Amino acid sequence: MTSSSRPQYRFESVVHPERDAAFKRTAPSKRIIKELRKDTTIACTNCGRLGNEDDVELKKCSGCKVALYCSTDCQKQHWSEHKPNCSTEFGQGIGPLIGNVIANPMLSHFIQVCLCLKFNLHNLDGRPPAERTKFVRSPLLAHMDVGIEPTMIADFNNLFTYPDTWDKDDLEGMLQFHNLSTGTREQILTDTNAAVWKQVRDMTDQDGGKAHAVVLVQFVNNFKQSITCPIVVGQEALDMARDTPTLRMASALTGEESTKPFDIPGVLEYMNTHIRSDKKNKLLLRTPMREIDKELIRQASRNVQSHAPQALRLKVGREHVYLRFRINPADGIPRPIFPLGEDRQAEGDPEVEPTGHEGQEPPTTGNRAERRRLEREFKKEQKKRRH
């Protein structure tokens, strides 16, 4: 049989019938997410002033509809930096999705847990008090690679296995977390971000959280778009990071339960599995896939050695949902599903400078009392579902 007559396999999806019930036991309602989303505050892209201040009215850039400015002067000052990236090519991109993640009590909690594990915040008791206080009250910087992947795993596998020949219009996508690494000061701590961090630090102190770290997390989508969010690491996240040895999760395909180590890859997989199980988009994290989203998957398949494809290959190599076998694609060249091991994890400076709508400043907590009220309501809902 010649290479031209090789069979081309196609992947099909199956979903375990109990997936919906498992999802409902843990997911917050769409109403709670929307209410908390209203409670978030965006900052001026140029100066970092928060939109919840009395004399601040943020307006979108008329070109890209993404960047936000508190005044005409700020927009003019930022124009030389923003002009090369002022485009509608990427649509709203990850902006609304990250806003919905931050407004989701469950996902926001697990991101805080990941930050505990990354910066070892749950094990600071052994340090001298002065050193511990200085560490917690300094800006901590993190880089979270995210992507938009097909909601159907079969579509992902077809796109990954046949990057040169397989395509599909109108693919439904979903947000996925690929990798968390420590960010560099040059990447994240711009003057604008420093101003936002200080404002959130002051708000947290006033709310009694002087002992809790505020981490600037840069969510990056293949260095085409990035959004920086200040996240306060709360006591519940510290307690979970300190006291939880393992994670249990159920496959959306088979329903089979598995136990994962309680580490950053395990927590990311737990969140990704939860998002994948949301077929009715109650989490508001589904969106049409763009060509740039498909291209990242193709680059990962082709073994492109830049940061974002590496991060995606790491995810494919460790998460249970991806099919773990080798297959000969149509060109006859064997291609491993996961060519990179954990020791190849890319951290620190990226190989490509961020472009696109970098610096759309972050959703931040406006009314923390209201957030706590809604989070308590979410916990009550979870208890009712368990009984």
mmCIF file of C-alpha atoms in Angstrom:
data_model
loop_
_atom_site.group_PDB
_atom_site.id
_atom_site.type_symbol
_atom_site.label_atom_id
_atom_site.label_comp_id
_atom_site.label_asym_id
_atom_site.label_seq_id
_atom_site.Cartn_x
_atom_site.Cartn_y
_atom_site.Cartn_z
ATOM 1 C CA MET A 1 0.000 0.000 0.000
ATOM 2 C CA THR A 2 1.483 3.368 -0.974
ATOM 3 C CA SER A 3 1.588 6.358 1.325
ATOM 4 C CA SER A 4 -1.041 8.090 -0.813
ATOM 5 C CA SER A 5 -3.509 5.312 -0.012
ATOM 6 C CA ARG A 6 -3.037 5.363 3.755
ATOM 7 C CA PRO A 7 -6.342 5.401 5.611
ATOM 8 C CA GLN A 8 -7.162 8.732 7.249
ATOM 9 C CA TYR A 9 -8.735 8.138 10.632
ATOM 10 C CA ARG A 10 -11.303 10.522 11.997
ATOM 11 C CA PHE A 11 -12.088 11.052 15.654
ATOM 12 C CA GLU A 12 -15.645 11.074 16.967
ATOM 13 C CA SER A 13 -16.804 12.316 20.377
ATOM 14 C CA VAL A 14 -18.770 10.517 23.052
ATOM 15 C CA VAL A 15 -20.027 12.003 26.309
ATOM 16 C CA HIS A 16 -20.734 10.115 29.509
ATOM 17 C CA PRO A 17 -24.438 10.368 30.471
ATOM 18 C CA GLU A 18 -23.655 11.396 34.087
ATOM 19 C CA ARG A 19 -21.535 14.375 33.070
ATOM 20 C CA ASP A 20 -24.334 16.933 33.502
ATOM 21 C CA ALA A 21 -25.116 15.804 37.049
ATOM 22 C CA ALA A 22 -21.453 15.985 38.064
ATOM 23 C CA PHE A 23 -21.151 19.474 36.591
ATOM 24 C CA LYS A 24 -24.257 20.770 38.376
ATOM 25 C CA ARG A 25 -22.919 19.617 41.750
ATOM 26 C CA THR A 26 -19.964 22.005 41.544
ATOM 27 C CA ALA A 27 -20.795 24.875 39.151
ATOM 28 C CA PRO A 28 -22.092 28.276 40.278
ATOM 29 C CA SER A 29 -25.277 29.462 38.620
ATOM 30 C CA LYS A 30 -25.109 31.764 35.610
ATOM 31 C CA ARG A 31 -26.937 34.375 37.697
ATOM 32 C CA ILE A 32 -24.184 34.475 40.328
ATOM 33 C CA ILE A 33 -21.493 34.809 37.641
ATOM 34 C CA LYS A 34 -23.349 37.678 35.973
ATOM 35 C CA GLU A 35 -23.905 39.442 39.291
ATOM 36 C CA LEU A 36 -20.242 39.148 40.233
ATOM 37 C CA ARG A 37 -19.241 40.268 36.735
ATOM 38 C CA LYS A 38 -21.191 43.497 37.316
ATOM 39 C CA ASP A 39 -19.202 43.934 40.517
ATOM 40 C CA THR A 40 -15.823 43.883 38.746
ATOM 41 C CA THR A 41 -14.070 47.081 37.764
ATOM 42 C CA ILE A 42 -11.963 47.747 34.677
ATOM 43 C CA ALA A 43 -9.018 50.166 34.713
ATOM 44 C CA CYS A 44 -7.849 52.746 32.208
ATOM 45 C CA THR A 45 -5.424 51.146 29.735
ATOM 46 C CA ASN A 46 -3.045 54.093 30.029
ATOM 47 C CA CYS A 47 -2.987 55.327 33.629
ATOM 48 C CA GLY A 48 -4.611 52.508 35.634
ATOM 49 C CA ARG A 49 -7.389 54.581 37.212
ATOM 50 C CA LEU A 50 -10.260 52.327 38.231
ATOM 51 C CA GLY A 51 -13.634 52.740 36.583
ATOM 52 C CA ASN A 52 -15.473 52.679 39.914
ATOM 53 C CA GLU A 53 -14.076 56.049 40.989
ATOM 54 C CA ASP A 54 -16.715 58.795 41.120
ATOM 55 C CA ASP A 55 -15.149 61.027 38.476
ATOM 56 C CA VAL A 56 -14.045 58.264 36.075
ATOM 57 C CA GLU A 57 -15.996 57.185 33.005
ATOM 58 C CA LEU A 58 -14.136 54.646 30.871
ATOM 59 C CA LYS A 59 -14.782 54.674 27.132
ATOM 60 C CA LYS A 60 -13.755 52.054 24.566
ATOM 61 C CA CYS A 61 -11.349 52.812 21.752
ATOM 62 C CA SER A 62 -13.496 53.347 18.644
ATOM 63 C CA GLY A 63 -11.027 51.342 16.546
ATOM 64 C CA CYS A 64 -10.553 48.034 18.376
ATOM 65 C CA LYS A 65 -13.462 48.257 20.860
ATOM 66 C CA VAL A 66 -11.186 46.699 23.493
ATOM 67 C CA ALA A 67 -8.818 49.291 25.000
ATOM 68 C CA LEU A 68 -10.435 51.563 27.606
ATOM 69 C CA TYR A 69 -9.528 55.126 28.525
ATOM 70 C CA CYS A 70 -10.617 57.497 31.284
ATOM 71 C CA SER A 71 -10.012 60.637 29.219
ATOM 72 C CA THR A 72 -9.091 61.914 25.767
ATOM 73 C CA ASP A 73 -5.681 62.909 27.145
ATOM 74 C CA CYS A 74 -4.971 59.322 28.253
ATOM 75 C CA GLN A 75 -5.977 57.983 24.839
ATOM 76 C CA LYS A 76 -3.661 60.483 23.098
ATOM 77 C CA GLN A 77 -0.757 59.638 25.417
ATOM 78 C CA HIS A 78 -1.194 55.913 24.761
ATOM 79 C CA TRP A 79 -1.821 56.152 21.007
ATOM 80 C CA SER A 80 1.780 55.629 19.844
ATOM 81 C CA GLU A 81 1.889 52.351 21.793
ATOM 82 C CA HIS A 82 -1.655 51.278 20.967
ATOM 83 C CA LYS A 83 -1.733 52.216 17.257
ATOM 84 C CA PRO A 84 0.131 49.121 15.911
ATOM 85 C CA ASN A 85 -2.307 46.850 17.768
ATOM 86 C CA CYS A 86 -5.546 48.776 17.189
ATOM 87 C CA SER A 87 -7.455 46.253 15.097
ATOM 88 C CA THR A 88 -10.703 44.299 15.095
ATOM 89 C CA GLU A 89 -8.867 41.202 13.786
ATOM 90 C CA PHE A 90 -9.022 39.405 17.132
ATOM 91 C CA GLY A 91 -12.522 40.537 18.090
ATOM 92 C CA GLN A 92 -13.058 40.842 21.830
ATOM 93 C CA GLY A 93 -10.751 37.870 22.260
ATOM 94 C CA ILE A 94 -10.153 36.583 25.762
ATOM 95 C CA GLY A 95 -11.283 39.780 27.528
ATOM 96 C CA PRO A 96 -14.896 38.804 28.307
ATOM 97 C CA LEU A 97 -13.860 35.209 29.057
ATOM 98 C CA ILE A 98 -11.255 36.221 31.634
ATOM 99 C CA GLY A 99 -13.806 38.576 33.176
ATOM 100 C CA ASN A 100 -16.182 35.626 33.574
ATOM 101 C CA VAL A 101 -13.411 33.499 35.109
ATOM 102 C CA ILE A 102 -12.650 36.161 37.722
ATOM 103 C CA ALA A 103 -16.391 36.482 38.458
ATOM 104 C CA ASN A 104 -16.762 32.709 38.915
ATOM 105 C CA PRO A 105 -16.326 31.849 42.639
ATOM 106 C CA MET A 106 -15.152 28.309 41.943
ATOM 107 C CA LEU A 107 -12.636 29.052 39.162
ATOM 108 C CA SER A 108 -11.369 32.179 40.909
ATOM 109 C CA HIS A 109 -10.791 30.098 44.049
ATOM 110 C CA PHE A 110 -8.776 27.459 42.184
ATOM 111 C CA ILE A 111 -6.670 30.109 40.449
ATOM 112 C CA GLN A 112 -5.858 31.432 43.921
ATOM 113 C CA VAL A 113 -4.913 27.878 44.919
ATOM 114 C CA CYS A 114 -2.554 27.656 41.925
ATOM 115 C CA LEU A 115 -0.942 30.927 42.988
ATOM 116 C CA CYS A 116 -0.494 29.549 46.525
ATOM 117 C CA LEU A 117 1.320 26.547 45.095
ATOM 118 C CA LYS A 118 3.414 28.588 42.641
ATOM 119 C CA PHE A 119 4.650 31.082 45.259
ATOM 120 C CA ASN A 120 4.520 28.665 48.218
ATOM 121 C CA LEU A 121 2.218 31.092 50.038
ATOM 122 C CA HIS A 122 0.733 28.306 52.157
ATOM 123 C CA ASN A 123 4.132 27.453 53.659
ATOM 124 C CA LEU A 124 5.380 30.856 54.792
ATOM 125 C CA ASP A 125 4.942 30.248 58.521
ATOM 126 C CA GLY A 126 8.531 29.062 58.850
ATOM 127 C CA ARG A 127 9.950 32.364 57.639
ATOM 128 C CA PRO A 128 10.834 35.225 60.002
ATOM 129 C CA PRO A 129 7.820 37.557 60.440
ATOM 130 C CA ALA A 130 9.513 40.551 58.783
ATOM 131 C CA GLU A 131 10.577 38.487 55.771
ATOM 132 C CA ARG A 132 7.119 36.917 55.478
ATOM 133 C CA THR A 133 5.403 40.313 55.625
ATOM 134 C CA LYS A 134 7.741 41.830 53.033
ATOM 135 C CA PHE A 135 7.160 38.916 50.643
ATOM 136 C CA VAL A 136 3.356 38.963 50.930
ATOM 137 C CA ARG A 137 3.122 42.741 50.601
ATOM 138 C CA SER A 138 5.307 43.010 47.487
ATOM 139 C CA PRO A 139 3.917 42.682 43.938
ATOM 140 C CA LEU A 140 3.995 39.026 42.876
ATOM 141 C CA LEU A 141 3.888 38.415 39.130
ATOM 142 C CA ALA A 142 2.477 35.372 37.301
ATOM 143 C CA HIS A 143 2.011 34.415 33.638
ATOM 144 C CA MET A 144 -0.955 32.180 32.713
ATOM 145 C CA ASP A 145 -1.049 30.778 29.171
ATOM 146 C CA VAL A 146 -4.615 30.267 27.966
ATOM 147 C CA GLY A 147 -6.186 29.181 24.695
ATOM 148 C CA ILE A 148 -9.487 28.646 22.932
ATOM 149 C CA GLU A 149 -9.941 24.957 22.083
ATOM 150 C CA PRO A 150 -12.804 23.051 20.425
ATOM 151 C CA THR A 151 -15.486 21.989 22.890
ATOM 152 C CA MET A 152 -15.549 18.554 21.245
ATOM 153 C CA ILE A 153 -12.365 16.598 21.890
ATOM 154 C CA ALA A 154 -12.770 14.856 18.514
ATOM 155 C CA ASP A 155 -12.444 18.197 16.734
ATOM 156 C CA PHE A 156 -9.284 18.981 18.707
ATOM 157 C CA ASN A 157 -7.759 15.593 17.870
ATOM 158 C CA ASN A 158 -8.594 15.935 14.174
ATOM 159 C CA LEU A 159 -7.080 19.423 14.061
ATOM 160 C CA PHE A 160 -3.992 18.314 15.996
ATOM 161 C CA THR A 161 -3.462 15.087 14.041
ATOM 162 C CA TYR A 162 -4.134 16.496 10.557
ATOM 163 C CA PRO A 163 -3.022 20.138 10.799
ATOM 164 C CA ASP A 164 -2.473 20.511 7.049
ATOM 165 C CA THR A 165 -5.655 18.869 5.790
ATOM 166 C CA TRP A 166 -8.427 18.976 8.407
ATOM 167 C CA ASP A 167 -10.549 22.039 9.082
ATOM 168 C CA LYS A 168 -14.108 22.837 10.059
ATOM 169 C CA ASP A 169 -16.126 26.023 9.899
ATOM 170 C CA ASP A 170 -18.095 27.395 12.835
ATOM 171 C CA LEU A 171 -16.210 25.456 15.505
ATOM 172 C CA GLU A 172 -17.460 26.138 19.018
ATOM 173 C CA GLY A 173 -14.559 26.886 21.331
ATOM 174 C CA MET A 174 -14.000 27.114 25.084
ATOM 175 C CA LEU A 175 -11.409 28.732 27.294
ATOM 176 C CA GLN A 176 -8.678 26.405 28.592
ATOM 177 C CA PHE A 177 -5.743 26.973 30.940
ATOM 178 C CA HIS A 178 -2.436 25.717 29.532
ATOM 179 C CA ASN A 179 0.369 26.642 31.903
ATOM 180 C CA LEU A 180 1.204 28.831 34.901
ATOM 181 C CA SER A 181 4.691 30.248 35.327
ATOM 182 C CA THR A 182 6.257 33.080 37.279
ATOM 183 C CA GLY A 183 6.128 36.311 35.305
ATOM 184 C CA THR A 184 9.017 38.705 34.848
ATOM 185 C CA ARG A 185 8.924 42.245 36.197
ATOM 186 C CA GLU A 186 9.654 43.664 32.726
ATOM 187 C CA GLN A 187 6.678 41.807 31.226
ATOM 188 C CA ILE A 188 4.050 42.630 33.810
ATOM 189 C CA LEU A 189 4.974 45.444 36.209
ATOM 190 C CA THR A 190 4.336 48.394 33.906
ATOM 191 C CA ASP A 191 3.550 51.757 35.465
ATOM 192 C CA THR A 192 -0.148 51.123 34.797
ATOM 193 C CA ASN A 193 -0.102 47.681 36.396
ATOM 194 C CA ALA A 194 1.872 48.986 39.368
ATOM 195 C CA ALA A 195 -0.806 51.640 39.908
ATOM 196 C CA VAL A 196 -3.556 49.018 39.731
ATOM 197 C CA TRP A 197 -1.675 46.711 42.134
ATOM 198 C CA LYS A 198 -1.300 49.539 44.659
ATOM 199 C CA GLN A 199 -4.993 50.422 44.488
ATOM 200 C CA VAL A 200 -6.029 46.790 45.005
ATOM 201 C CA ARG A 201 -3.423 46.403 47.769
ATOM 202 C CA ASP A 202 -4.921 49.411 49.572
ATOM 203 C CA MET A 203 -8.483 48.113 49.096
ATOM 204 C CA THR A 204 -7.468 44.698 50.447
ATOM 205 C CA ASP A 205 -5.797 46.276 53.491
ATOM 206 C CA GLN A 206 -8.914 48.324 54.233
ATOM 207 C CA ASP A 207 -10.947 45.119 54.050
ATOM 208 C CA GLY A 208 -8.774 43.408 56.673
ATOM 209 C CA GLY A 209 -6.559 41.447 54.276
ATOM 210 C CA LYS A 210 -3.132 42.828 55.158
ATOM 211 C CA ALA A 211 -1.711 39.301 55.439
ATOM 212 C CA HIS A 212 -3.010 38.233 52.005
ATOM 213 C CA ALA A 213 -0.907 38.533 48.856
ATOM 214 C CA VAL A 214 -2.076 40.438 45.772
ATOM 215 C CA VAL A 215 -0.741 38.756 42.618
ATOM 216 C CA LEU A 216 -0.696 40.373 39.181
ATOM 217 C CA VAL A 217 -1.667 37.558 36.808
ATOM 218 C CA GLN A 218 -1.061 38.134 33.111
ATOM 219 C CA PHE A 219 -3.458 35.935 31.110
ATOM 220 C CA VAL A 220 -1.875 35.507 27.665
ATOM 221 C CA ASN A 221 -3.396 34.041 24.503
ATOM 222 C CA ASN A 222 -0.504 33.029 22.219
ATOM 223 C CA PHE A 223 1.055 36.495 22.709
ATOM 224 C CA LYS A 224 -1.692 37.951 20.524
ATOM 225 C CA GLN A 225 -3.693 39.282 23.465
ATOM 226 C CA SER A 226 -2.964 39.672 27.154
ATOM 227 C CA ILE A 227 -4.969 40.911 30.124
ATOM 228 C CA THR A 228 -3.484 41.533 33.554
ATOM 229 C CA CYS A 229 -5.658 40.959 36.626
ATOM 230 C CA PRO A 230 -4.768 41.567 40.274
ATOM 231 C CA ILE A 231 -5.934 38.561 42.294
ATOM 232 C CA VAL A 232 -6.141 38.534 46.087
ATOM 233 C CA VAL A 233 -5.164 35.130 47.502
ATOM 234 C CA GLY A 234 -7.689 34.432 50.258
ATOM 235 C CA GLN A 235 -7.559 32.281 53.374
ATOM 236 C CA GLU A 236 -9.699 29.475 51.920
ATOM 237 C CA ALA A 237 -7.215 29.024 49.071
ATOM 238 C CA LEU A 238 -4.313 28.959 51.536
ATOM 239 C CA ASP A 239 -6.082 26.329 53.649
ATOM 240 C CA MET A 240 -6.864 24.136 50.639
ATOM 241 C CA ALA A 241 -3.300 24.338 49.319
ATOM 242 C CA ARG A 242 -2.005 23.397 52.771
ATOM 243 C CA ASP A 243 -4.422 20.575 53.619
ATOM 244 C CA THR A 244 -5.415 18.831 50.356
ATOM 245 C CA PRO A 245 -3.216 15.881 49.292
ATOM 246 C CA THR A 246 -5.020 14.809 46.095
ATOM 247 C CA LEU A 247 -7.746 15.775 43.627
ATOM 248 C CA ARG A 248 -10.497 13.471 42.380
ATOM 249 C CA MET A 249 -12.126 14.079 39.014
ATOM 250 C CA ALA A 250 -14.384 12.170 36.629
ATOM 251 C CA SER A 251 -13.798 11.769 32.890
ATOM 252 C CA ALA A 252 -16.416 13.471 30.704
ATOM 253 C CA LEU A 253 -15.966 10.614 28.219
ATOM 254 C CA THR A 254 -16.190 7.510 30.410
ATOM 255 C CA GLY A 255 -17.320 8.750 33.815
ATOM 256 C CA GLU A 256 -14.307 6.972 35.310
ATOM 257 C CA GLU A 257 -12.924 8.692 38.406
ATOM 258 C CA SER A 258 -9.224 9.287 38.767
ATOM 259 C CA THR A 259 -6.978 10.691 41.483
ATOM 260 C CA LYS A 260 -4.486 13.415 40.637
ATOM 261 C CA PRO A 261 -1.686 14.942 42.693
ATOM 262 C CA PHE A 262 -2.679 18.242 44.256
ATOM 263 C CA ASP A 263 -0.248 20.341 42.259
ATOM 264 C CA ILE A 264 -0.558 23.074 39.642
ATOM 265 C CA PRO A 265 -0.983 20.729 36.633
ATOM 266 C CA GLY A 266 -3.613 18.762 38.584
ATOM 267 C CA VAL A 267 -5.574 21.888 39.542
ATOM 268 C CA LEU A 268 -5.402 23.245 35.969
ATOM 269 C CA GLU A 269 -6.735 19.929 34.676
ATOM 270 C CA TYR A 270 -9.531 20.026 37.248
ATOM 271 C CA MET A 271 -10.576 23.484 36.021
ATOM 272 C CA ASN A 272 -10.240 22.511 32.357
ATOM 273 C CA THR A 273 -12.361 19.392 32.889
ATOM 274 C CA HIS A 274 -15.007 21.466 34.661
ATOM 275 C CA ILE A 275 -15.153 23.938 31.755
ATOM 276 C CA ARG A 276 -15.296 21.090 29.216
ATOM 277 C CA SER A 277 -18.300 19.596 31.026
ATOM 278 C CA ASP A 278 -20.330 22.798 30.626
ATOM 279 C CA LYS A 279 -22.210 21.927 27.436
ATOM 280 C CA LYS A 280 -24.952 24.551 28.078
ATOM 281 C CA ASN A 281 -22.431 27.379 28.560
ATOM 282 C CA LYS A 282 -23.580 28.189 32.080
ATOM 283 C CA LEU A 283 -20.053 29.361 32.874
ATOM 284 C CA LEU A 284 -20.104 31.792 29.913
ATOM 285 C CA LEU A 285 -16.720 30.479 28.740
ATOM 286 C CA ARG A 286 -17.678 29.239 25.272
ATOM 287 C CA THR A 287 -17.003 31.303 22.158
ATOM 288 C CA PRO A 288 -16.609 30.779 18.387
ATOM 289 C CA MET A 289 -13.101 29.689 17.452
ATOM 290 C CA ARG A 290 -11.027 32.091 15.390
ATOM 291 C CA GLU A 291 -8.379 31.170 12.848
ATOM 292 C CA ILE A 292 -5.634 32.201 15.288
ATOM 293 C CA ASP A 293 -7.034 29.702 17.821
ATOM 294 C CA LYS A 294 -6.828 26.873 15.287
ATOM 295 C CA GLU A 295 -3.345 27.954 14.254
ATOM 296 C CA LEU A 296 -1.996 27.557 17.797
ATOM 297 C CA ILE A 297 -3.178 23.923 17.809
ATOM 298 C CA ARG A 298 -1.542 23.363 14.408
ATOM 299 C CA GLN A 299 1.718 24.874 15.687
ATOM 300 C CA ALA A 300 1.647 22.563 18.690
ATOM 301 C CA SER A 301 1.168 19.597 16.350
ATOM 302 C CA ARG A 302 4.044 20.712 14.109
ATOM 303 C CA ASN A 303 6.398 20.896 17.101
ATOM 304 C CA VAL A 304 6.967 24.644 16.767
ATOM 305 C CA GLN A 305 9.516 25.578 19.444
ATOM 306 C CA SER A 306 8.029 28.813 20.763
ATOM 307 C CA HIS A 307 6.452 29.402 24.156
ATOM 308 C CA ALA A 308 2.714 29.142 23.443
ATOM 309 C CA PRO A 309 2.829 25.887 21.387
ATOM 310 C CA GLN A 310 5.116 24.402 24.050
ATOM 311 C CA ALA A 311 2.602 25.270 26.764
ATOM 312 C CA LEU A 312 -0.210 23.614 24.799
ATOM 313 C CA ARG A 313 1.872 20.486 24.144
ATOM 314 C CA LEU A 314 2.561 20.212 27.871
ATOM 315 C CA LYS A 315 -1.187 20.301 28.508
ATOM 316 C CA VAL A 316 -1.858 17.650 25.852
ATOM 317 C CA GLY A 317 0.862 15.487 27.346
ATOM 318 C CA ARG A 318 -0.496 15.454 30.878
ATOM 319 C CA GLU A 319 -4.316 15.675 30.743
ATOM 320 C CA HIS A 320 -6.377 12.502 30.710
ATOM 321 C CA VAL A 321 -8.894 13.608 28.088
ATOM 322 C CA TYR A 322 -6.428 13.586 25.180
ATOM 323 C CA LEU A 323 -6.077 10.286 23.358
ATOM 324 C CA ARG A 324 -2.782 8.690 24.316
ATOM 325 C CA PHE A 325 -1.534 6.947 21.221
ATOM 326 C CA ARG A 326 0.501 7.602 18.107
ATOM 327 C CA ILE A 327 -1.196 7.840 14.727
ATOM 328 C CA ASN A 328 0.145 8.201 11.204
ATOM 329 C CA PRO A 329 -1.473 11.290 9.701
ATOM 330 C CA ALA A 330 -2.250 11.637 6.019
ATOM 331 C CA ASP A 331 1.345 12.574 5.127
ATOM 332 C CA GLY A 332 2.554 9.265 6.561
ATOM 333 C CA ILE A 333 4.877 10.887 9.113
ATOM 334 C CA PRO A 334 4.342 9.533 12.637
ATOM 335 C CA ARG A 335 3.557 12.366 14.996
ATOM 336 C CA PRO A 336 3.450 11.885 18.771
ATOM 337 C CA ILE A 337 0.470 13.321 20.562
ATOM 338 C CA PHE A 338 2.678 14.760 23.322
ATOM 339 C CA PRO A 339 6.293 15.336 22.286
ATOM 340 C CA LEU A 340 7.362 17.407 25.322
ATOM 341 C CA GLY A 341 7.853 16.352 28.911
ATOM 342 C CA GLU A 342 7.456 18.435 32.052
ATOM 343 C CA ASP A 343 11.189 19.132 32.079
ATOM 344 C CA ARG A 344 10.743 21.212 28.912
ATOM 345 C CA GLN A 345 8.350 23.635 30.563
ATOM 346 C CA ALA A 346 8.966 27.162 29.321
ATOM 347 C CA GLU A 347 9.122 29.815 32.012
ATOM 348 C CA GLY A 348 10.299 33.384 32.252
ATOM 349 C CA ASP A 349 10.827 35.523 29.174
ATOM 350 C CA PRO A 350 8.742 34.471 26.154
ATOM 351 C CA GLU A 351 10.394 33.950 22.792
ATOM 352 C CA VAL A 352 7.958 36.350 21.125
ATOM 353 C CA GLU A 353 6.961 39.771 22.410
ATOM 354 C CA PRO A 354 3.242 40.196 23.121
ATOM 355 C CA THR A 355 1.190 41.950 20.459
ATOM 356 C CA GLY A 356 -2.493 42.551 19.927
ATOM 357 C CA HIS A 357 -4.485 44.214 22.700
ATOM 358 C CA GLU A 358 -1.855 43.859 25.374
ATOM 359 C CA GLY A 359 -2.576 45.678 28.580
ATOM 360 C CA GLN A 360 -6.350 45.845 28.547
ATOM 361 C CA GLU A 361 -6.417 46.464 32.249
ATOM 362 C CA PRO A 362 -8.026 44.203 34.559
ATOM 363 C CA PRO A 363 -11.303 43.245 36.076
ATOM 364 C CA THR A 364 -10.775 44.042 39.754
ATOM 365 C CA THR A 365 -12.938 43.745 42.797
ATOM 366 C CA GLY A 366 -15.169 46.766 43.297
ATOM 367 C CA ASN A 367 -17.613 45.818 46.080
ATOM 368 C CA ARG A 368 -15.972 43.067 48.125
ATOM 369 C CA ALA A 369 -18.895 42.817 50.552
ATOM 370 C CA GLU A 370 -21.254 42.023 47.686
ATOM 371 C CA ARG A 371 -18.782 39.469 46.316
ATOM 372 C CA ARG A 372 -18.611 37.719 49.684
ATOM 373 C CA ARG A 373 -22.409 37.661 49.903
ATOM 374 C CA LEU A 374 -22.700 36.006 46.486
ATOM 375 C CA GLU A 375 -19.910 33.550 47.300
ATOM 376 C CA ARG A 376 -21.759 32.522 50.483
ATOM 377 C CA GLU A 377 -24.903 32.062 48.395
ATOM 378 C CA PHE A 378 -22.945 29.856 45.982
ATOM 379 C CA LYS A 379 -21.710 27.668 48.863
ATOM 380 C CA LYS A 380 -25.269 27.263 50.149
ATOM 381 C CA GLU A 381 -26.379 26.186 46.670
ATOM 382 C CA GLN A 382 -23.584 23.599 46.572
ATOM 383 C CA LYS A 383 -24.655 22.137 49.935
ATOM 384 C CA LYS A 384 -28.267 21.827 48.754
ATOM 385 C CA ARG A 385 -27.161 19.994 45.608
ATOM 386 C CA ARG A 386 -25.215 17.446 47.640
ATOM 387 C CA HIS A 387 -28.253 16.457 49.746
#
